[in-house]
Amino acid sequence: MGFWVECILFALLSLALQYVGGCDFFRGKWVPESDPSSYPVYNSATCPFIEREFNCEKNGRPDRNYLTYTWQPHDCNLARFDGEDLLRRLRGKKIMFVGDSLSRNQWQSLTCLLSTSVPNANYTIDRVDDVSTFTFMDSGVKVMLDRNVYLVDVVRENIGRVLKLDSIQSGKLWKGIDMLIFNTWHWWNRRGAAQPWDYIQVGNKTYKDMDRMAAFRMALTTWGGWVDSNIDPSKTMVFFQGISPSHYNGTDWNEPTAKTCQGQHQPLLGSTYPGGLPPAVAVLKAALSKIKKPITLLDITNLSLLRKDGHPSIYGLGGRTGMDCSHWCLPGVPDTWNQILYNIILNNKAMHS
């Protein structure tokens, strides 16, 4: 009963978070772009540093239809992404994505959108340990990525690699950042050789394994405590990238003969995904409802569920020997995530210069 009460409370809270300027940016449908010649905004020529695993065009994807759809909210129009304007608003500020490869997907999208908007801008790209920094020299804007798949710590000890659900020492990297966009989920169900830990620790108790959804909930609670203890809302905007979905089972979108996302060329019509939302969404929203400091959920799950056509499939890092229906082609769906992020910033007076 308590869990569902939390979900209802979050639904009420999200009215304030999502209805920016009286519009819910996350409820809508995908429509063909009215001027296809203007899309995509960038490609592998105008953004030559797209990472290979996201560069579907360069990897040989023959169809381009997936590049010509735009997200249309039900109750308003999204302002087109304007990189020059965003760099002006964020002059001298630091933006950091914190999370797994889906955060990297969105970080890469934003760097491409910005650099294409100002093609003659001077920029540098640096990496120190797990943090990459894309710096626009003229505006002093830093767009950063901290690779952190669980948010909480994984520590090597005598018994092996320990996932500590109540420890978040890596939070020291997030202090002093003007805008933080967090994400975690993609790695929580990894098992076998792909699992980067050997034990789970909660307090003084160590477990060989535990219910992964319960572990996810505990980690989000620890992260929420860090936010409440360390974030000054007058100095830092905090976002959480919602659960980015995968498409490995066509039954979920009423196409049972489809075993993967390969060969999907267009979005689902309408606004509702037949297979419903992943259970992790409810856990995330319940955890966010407990955090006292303001956090904006980039509630990208449903709009991304409708884009079964947007994944690399065999045009990703693994090529024809792999099948990637988890990440997203660039250009592609993460550009819309960033367009919505930009529209939220437009409506946030604190970010106006």
CSV table of N, CA, C and O in Angstrom, one decimal, residues 229-306:
chain,number,residue,atom,x,y,z
A,229,SER,N,21.3,16.4,0.7
A,229,SER,CA,22.4,16.8,1.6
A,229,SER,C,23.3,17.8,0.9
A,229,SER,O,24.0,18.6,1.6
A,230,ASN,N,23.4,17.7,-0.4
A,230,ASN,CA,24.5,18.4,-1.1
A,230,ASN,C,24.1,19.5,-2.2
A,230,ASN,O,24.9,20.3,-2.6
A,231,ILE,N,22.8,19.5,-2.6
A,231,ILE,CA,22.4,20.3,-3.6
A,231,ILE,C,21.8,21.6,-3.1
A,231,ILE,O,20.9,21.6,-2.3
A,232,ASP,N,22.3,22.7,-3.6
A,232,ASP,CA,21.7,24.1,-3.4
A,232,ASP,C,20.9,24.4,-4.6
A,232,ASP,O,21.5,24.7,-5.7
A,233,PRO,N,19.5,24.4,-4.6
A,233,PRO,CA,18.7,24.6,-5.8
A,233,PRO,C,18.9,26.0,-6.4
A,233,PRO,O,18.6,26.2,-7.6
A,234,SER,N,19.4,26.9,-5.6
A,234,SER,CA,19.7,28.3,-6.2
A,234,SER,C,20.9,28.3,-7.1
A,234,SER,O,21.1,29.2,-7.8
A,235,LYS,N,21.7,27.2,-7.0
A,235,LYS,CA,22.9,27.1,-7.8
A,235,LYS,C,23.0,26.0,-8.8
A,235,LYS,O,23.7,26.1,-9.8
A,236,THR,N,22.2,24.9,-8.5
A,236,THR,CA,22.3,23.7,-9.3
A,236,THR,C,20.9,23.2,-9.7
A,236,THR,O,20.0,23.1,-8.8
A,237,MET,N,20.7,23.0,-11.0
A,237,MET,CA,19.5,22.3,-11.5
A,237,MET,C,19.7,20.8,-11.6
A,237,MET,O,20.8,20.4,-12.0
A,238,VAL,N,18.8,20.0,-11.1
A,238,VAL,CA,19.0,18.6,-11.1
A,238,VAL,C,17.9,17.9,-11.9
A,238,VAL,O,16.7,18.2,-11.8
A,239,PHE,N,18.3,17.1,-12.9
A,239,PHE,CA,17.4,16.3,-13.7
A,239,PHE,C,17.7,14.8,-13.5
A,239,PHE,O,18.8,14.5,-13.1
A,240,PHE,N,16.7,14.0,-13.8
A,240,PHE,CA,16.9,12.6,-13.9
A,240,PHE,C,16.4,12.1,-15.2
A,240,PHE,O,15.2,12.3,-15.5
A,241,GLN,N,17.3,11.5,-16.0
A,241,GLN,CA,16.9,10.9,-17.3
A,241,GLN,C,16.1,9.7,-16.9
A,241,GLN,O,16.5,8.8,-16.3
A,242,GLY,N,14.8,9.7,-17.4
A,242,GLY,CA,14.0,8.6,-17.1
A,242,GLY,C,14.5,7.3,-17.7
A,242,GLY,O,15.6,7.2,-18.3
A,243,ILE,N,13.8,6.2,-17.5
A,243,ILE,CA,14.2,4.9,-17.9
A,243,ILE,C,14.1,4.8,-19.5
A,243,ILE,O,13.1,4.9,-20.1
A,244,SER,N,15.3,4.6,-20.1
A,244,SER,CA,15.4,4.4,-21.5
A,244,SER,C,15.1,3.0,-21.9
A,244,SER,O,15.7,2.1,-21.4
A,245,PRO,N,14.1,2.7,-22.7
A,245,PRO,CA,13.6,1.4,-23.0
A,245,PRO,C,14.4,0.7,-24.1
A,245,PRO,O,15.0,1.3,-24.9
A,246,SER,N,14.3,-0.7,-24.1
A,246,SER,CA,14.8,-1.5,-25.1
A,246,SER,C,13.7,-2.1,-25.9
A,246,SER,O,12.5,-2.1,-25.5
A,247,HIS,N,14.0,-2.6,-27.1
A,247,HIS,CA,13.0,-3.3,-28.0
A,247,HIS,C,13.6,-4.6,-28.5
A,247,HIS,O,14.1,-4.7,-29.6
A,248,TYR,N,13.4,-5.6,-27.7
A,248,TYR,CA,13.9,-7.0,-28.1
A,248,TYR,C,12.8,-8.0,-28.3
A,248,TYR,O,13.1,-9.1,-28.6
A,249,ASN,N,11.6,-7.5,-28.1
A,249,ASN,CA,10.4,-8.5,-28.2
A,249,ASN,C,9.3,-7.8,-28.9
A,249,ASN,O,8.6,-7.0,-28.3
A,250,GLY,N,9.0,-8.2,-30.2
A,250,GLY,CA,8.0,-7.5,-31.0
A,250,GLY,C,6.6,-7.7,-30.4
A,250,GLY,O,5.7,-6.9,-30.7
A,251,THR,N,6.4,-8.7,-29.5
A,251,THR,CA,5.1,-8.9,-28.9
A,251,THR,C,4.7,-7.7,-28.1
A,251,THR,O,3.5,-7.3,-28.1
A,252,ASP,N,5.7,-6.9,-27.6
A,252,ASP,CA,5.4,-5.7,-26.8
A,252,ASP,C,4.8,-4.6,-27.6
A,252,ASP,O,4.1,-3.7,-27.1
A,253,TRP,N,5.1,-4.6,-28.9
A,253,TRP,CA,4.5,-3.6,-29.8
A,253,TRP,C,3.5,-4.2,-30.8
A,253,TRP,O,3.3,-3.7,-31.9
A,254,ASN,N,2.9,-5.4,-30.5
A,254,ASN,CA,1.9,-6.0,-31.3
A,254,ASN,C,2.5,-6.5,-32.6
A,254,ASN,O,1.8,-6.5,-33.7
A,255,GLU,N,3.7,-7.0,-32.6
A,255,GLU,CA,4.3,-7.5,-33.8
A,255,GLU,C,5.1,-8.8,-33.4
A,255,GLU,O,6.3,-8.8,-33.4
A,256,PRO,N,4.3,-9.9,-33.1
A,256,PRO,CA,5.0,-11.0,-32.4
A,256,PRO,C,6.0,-11.7,-33.3
A,256,PRO,O,6.9,-12.4,-32.8
A,257,THR,N,6.0,-11.5,-34.6
A,257,THR,CA,7.0,-12.1,-35.5
A,257,THR,C,8.4,-11.4,-35.4
A,257,THR,O,9.4,-11.9,-35.8
A,258,ALA,N,8.4,-10.2,-34.8
A,258,ALA,CA,9.6,-9.5,-34.7
A,258,ALA,C,10.4,-9.9,-33.4
A,258,ALA,O,9.9,-9.7,-32.3
A,259,LYS,N,11.5,-10.5,-33.6
A,259,LYS,CA,12.3,-11.0,-32.5
A,259,LYS,C,13.3,-9.9,-31.9
A,259,LYS,O,13.7,-10.0,-30.8
A,260,THR,N,13.5,-8.9,-32.7
A,260,THR,CA,14.4,-7.8,-32.3
A,260,THR,C,13.9,-6.5,-33.0
A,260,THR,O,12.8,-6.5,-33.6
A,261,CYS,N,14.7,-5.4,-32.8
A,261,CYS,CA,14.3,-4.2,-33.4
A,261,CYS,C,14.8,-4.1,-34.9
A,261,CYS,O,14.5,-3.1,-35.6
A,262,GLN,N,15.5,-5.1,-35.4
A,262,GLN,CA,16.1,-5.0,-36.7
A,262,GLN,C,15.0,-4.9,-37.7
A,262,GLN,O,14.0,-5.6,-37.7
A,263,GLY,N,15.2,-4.0,-38.7
A,263,GLY,CA,14.2,-3.9,-39.8
A,263,GLY,C,13.0,-3.0,-39.5
A,263,GLY,O,12.1,-2.9,-40.3
A,264,GLN,N,13.0,-2.4,-38.3
A,264,GLN,CA,11.9,-1.4,-37.9
A,264,GLN,C,12.3,-0.1,-38.5
A,264,GLN,O,13.4,0.5,-38.3
A,265,HIS,N,11.3,0.5,-39.3
A,265,HIS,CA,11.6,1.7,-40.1
A,265,HIS,C,10.8,2.9,-39.7
A,265,HIS,O,11.0,4.0,-40.2
A,266,GLN,N,9.8,2.7,-38.8
A,266,GLN,CA,9.0,3.9,-38.4
A,266,GLN,C,8.5,3.7,-37.0
A,266,GLN,O,8.4,2.6,-36.5
A,267,PRO,N,8.1,4.8,-36.3
A,267,PRO,CA,7.6,4.7,-35.0
A,267,PRO,C,6.2,4.1,-34.9
A,267,PRO,O,5.6,3.9,-35.9
A,268,LEU,N,5.8,3.8,-33.7
A,268,LEU,CA,4.4,3.4,-33.5
A,268,LEU,C,3.5,4.6,-33.6
A,268,LEU,O,3.9,5.7,-33.1
A,269,LEU,N,2.4,4.4,-34.2
A,269,LEU,CA,1.4,5.5,-34.3
A,269,LEU,C,0.7,5.7,-33.0
A,269,LEU,O,0.6,4.8,-32.2
A,270,GLY,N,0.2,6.9,-32.7
A,270,GLY,CA,-0.5,7.1,-31.5
A,270,GLY,C,0.4,7.5,-30.3
A,270,GLY,O,1.6,7.7,-30.5
A,271,SER,N,-0.1,7.4,-29.1
A,271,SER,CA,0.6,7.9,-27.9
A,271,SER,C,0.9,6.8,-26.9
A,271,SER,O,1.5,7.1,-25.9
A,272,THR,N,0.4,5.6,-27.1
A,272,THR,CA,0.4,4.6,-26.0
A,272,THR,C,1.2,3.4,-26.5
A,272,THR,O,0.9,2.9,-27.6
A,273,TYR,N,2.1,2.9,-25.7
A,273,TYR,CA,2.8,1.7,-26.1
A,273,TYR,C,2.1,0.5,-25.6
A,273,TYR,O,1.7,0.4,-24.4
A,274,PRO,N,1.8,-0.5,-26.5
A,274,PRO,CA,1.0,-1.6,-26.2
A,274,PRO,C,1.5,-2.4,-25.0
A,274,PRO,O,0.7,-2.9,-24.1
A,275,GLY,N,2.8,-2.6,-24.9
A,275,GLY,CA,3.4,-3.4,-23.8
A,275,GLY,C,3.5,-2.7,-22.5
A,275,GLY,O,3.9,-3.3,-21.5
A,276,GLY,N,3.1,-1.4,-22.4
A,276,GLY,CA,3.1,-0.7,-21.1
A,276,GLY,C,4.5,-0.3,-20.7
A,276,GLY,O,5.5,-0.5,-21.4
A,277,LEU,N,4.6,0.4,-19.6
A,277,LEU,CA,5.8,0.9,-19.1
A,277,LEU,C,6.7,-0.1,-18.4
A,277,LEU,O,6.1,-1.0,-17.7
A,278,PRO,N,8.0,-0.1,-18.4
A,278,PRO,CA,8.8,-1.0,-17.6
A,278,PRO,C,8.6,-0.8,-16.1
A,278,PRO,O,8.4,0.3,-15.7
A,279,PRO,N,8.6,-1.9,-15.3
A,279,PRO,CA,8.3,-1.7,-13.9
A,279,PRO,C,9.3,-0.8,-13.2
A,279,PRO,O,9.0,-0.1,-12.2
A,280,ALA,N,10.5,-0.6,-13.7
A,280,ALA,CA,11.5,0.3,-13.1
A,280,ALA,C,11.0,1.7,-13.1
A,280,ALA,O,11.4,2.5,-12.2
A,281,VAL,N,10.1,2.1,-14.0
A,281,VAL,CA,9.6,3.5,-14.0
A,281,VAL,C,8.9,3.8,-12.7
A,281,VAL,O,9.1,4.9,-12.1
A,282,ALA,N,8.0,2.9,-12.2
A,282,ALA,CA,7.3,3.1,-11.0
A,282,ALA,C,8.2,3.2,-9.8
A,282,ALA,O,8.0,4.1,-8.9
A,283,VAL,N,9.3,2.4,-9.8
A,283,VAL,CA,10.3,2.4,-8.7
A,283,VAL,C,11.0,3.8,-8.7
A,283,VAL,O,11.2,4.4,-7.6
A,284,LEU,N,11.4,4.2,-9.9
A,284,LEU,CA,12.1,5.5,-10.0
A,284,LEU,C,11.2,6.6,-9.5
A,284,LEU,O,11.6,7.5,-8.7
A,285,LYS,N,10.0,6.7,-10.0
A,285,LYS,CA,9.1,7.8,-9.6
A,285,LYS,C,8.8,7.8,-8.1
A,285,LYS,O,8.7,8.9,-7.5
A,286,ALA,N,8.6,6.6,-7.5
A,286,ALA,CA,8.4,6.6,-6.1
A,286,ALA,C,9.7,7.1,-5.3
A,286,ALA,O,9.5,7.8,-4.3
A,287,ALA,N,10.8,6.8,-5.8
A,287,ALA,CA,12.1,7.2,-5.1
A,287,ALA,C,12.2,8.8,-5.3
A,287,ALA,O,12.6,9.5,-4.3
A,288,LEU,N,11.9,9.3,-6.4
A,288,LEU,CA,12.0,10.7,-6.7
A,288,LEU,C,11.0,11.5,-5.8
A,288,LEU,O,11.3,12.6,-5.3
A,289,SER,N,9.8,10.9,-5.5
A,289,SER,CA,8.8,11.6,-4.7
A,289,SER,C,9.3,11.8,-3.2
A,289,SER,O,8.7,12.7,-2.5
A,290,LYS,N,10.3,11.1,-2.8
A,290,LYS,CA,10.8,11.2,-1.4
A,290,LYS,C,11.9,12.3,-1.3
A,290,LYS,O,12.2,12.6,-0.2
A,291,ILE,N,12.4,12.8,-2.4
A,291,ILE,CA,13.5,13.7,-2.3
A,291,ILE,C,12.9,15.1,-2.1
A,291,ILE,O,12.0,15.6,-2.8
A,292,LYS,N,13.5,15.8,-1.1
A,292,LYS,CA,13.0,17.2,-0.8
A,292,LYS,C,13.4,18.3,-1.7
A,292,LYS,O,12.7,19.2,-2.0
A,293,LYS,N,14.6,18.1,-2.3
A,293,LYS,CA,15.1,19.2,-3.2
A,293,LYS,C,14.4,19.0,-4.6
A,293,LYS,O,14.1,17.9,-4.9
A,294,PRO,N,14.3,20.1,-5.3
A,294,PRO,CA,13.6,20.0,-6.6
A,294,PRO,C,14.4,19.2,-7.6
A,294,PRO,O,15.6,19.5,-7.8
A,295,ILE,N,13.7,18.3,-8.3
A,295,ILE,CA,14.3,17.5,-9.3
A,295,ILE,C,13.3,17.4,-10.5
A,295,ILE,O,12.1,17.2,-10.3
A,296,THR,N,13.8,17.6,-11.7
A,296,THR,CA,12.9,17.5,-12.9
A,296,THR,C,13.2,16.1,-13.5
A,296,THR,O,14.3,15.8,-13.9
A,297,LEU,N,12.1,15.4,-13.7
A,297,LEU,CA,12.2,14.1,-14.4
A,297,LEU,C,12.1,14.3,-15.9
A,297,LEU,O,11.1,14.8,-16.3
A,298,LEU,N,13.2,13.9,-16.6
A,298,LEU,CA,13.0,13.8,-18.1
A,298,LEU,C,12.3,12.5,-18.4
A,298,LEU,O,13.0,11.5,-18.5
A,299,ASP,N,11.0,12.6,-18.4
A,299,ASP,CA,10.2,11.4,-18.5
A,299,ASP,C,10.1,10.8,-19.9
A,299,ASP,O,9.1,10.8,-20.5
A,300,ILE,N,11.3,10.3,-20.4
A,300,ILE,CA,11.4,10.0,-21.8
A,300,ILE,C,10.9,8.6,-22.1
A,300,ILE,O,11.0,8.2,-23.3
A,301,THR,N,10.5,7.8,-21.1
A,301,THR,CA,10.2,6.4,-21.4
A,301,THR,C,9.2,6.2,-22.4
A,301,THR,O,9.4,5.5,-23.4
A,302,ASN,N,8.0,6.8,-22.3
A,302,ASN,CA,6.9,6.5,-23.2
A,302,ASN,C,7.2,7.0,-24.6
A,302,ASN,O,7.0,6.2,-25.6
A,303,LEU,N,7.8,8.2,-24.8
A,303,LEU,CA,8.1,8.7,-26.1
A,303,LEU,C,9.1,7.8,-26.8
A,303,LEU,O,9.1,7.7,-28.0
A,304,SER,N,10.0,7.3,-26.0
A,304,SER,CA,11.1,6.4,-26.5
A,304,SER,C,10.6,5.0,-26.8
A,304,SER,O,11.0,4.4,-27.8
A,305,LEU,N,9.6,4.5,-26.0
A,305,LEU,CA,9.0,3.2,-26.3
A,305,LEU,C,8.4,3.2,-27.7
A,305,LEU,O,8.4,2.2,-28.4
A,306,LEU,N,7.9,4.3,-28.1
A,306,LEU,CA,7.2,4.4,-29.4
A,306,LEU,C,8.2,4.4,-30.6
A,306,LEU,O,7.8,4.2,-31.7
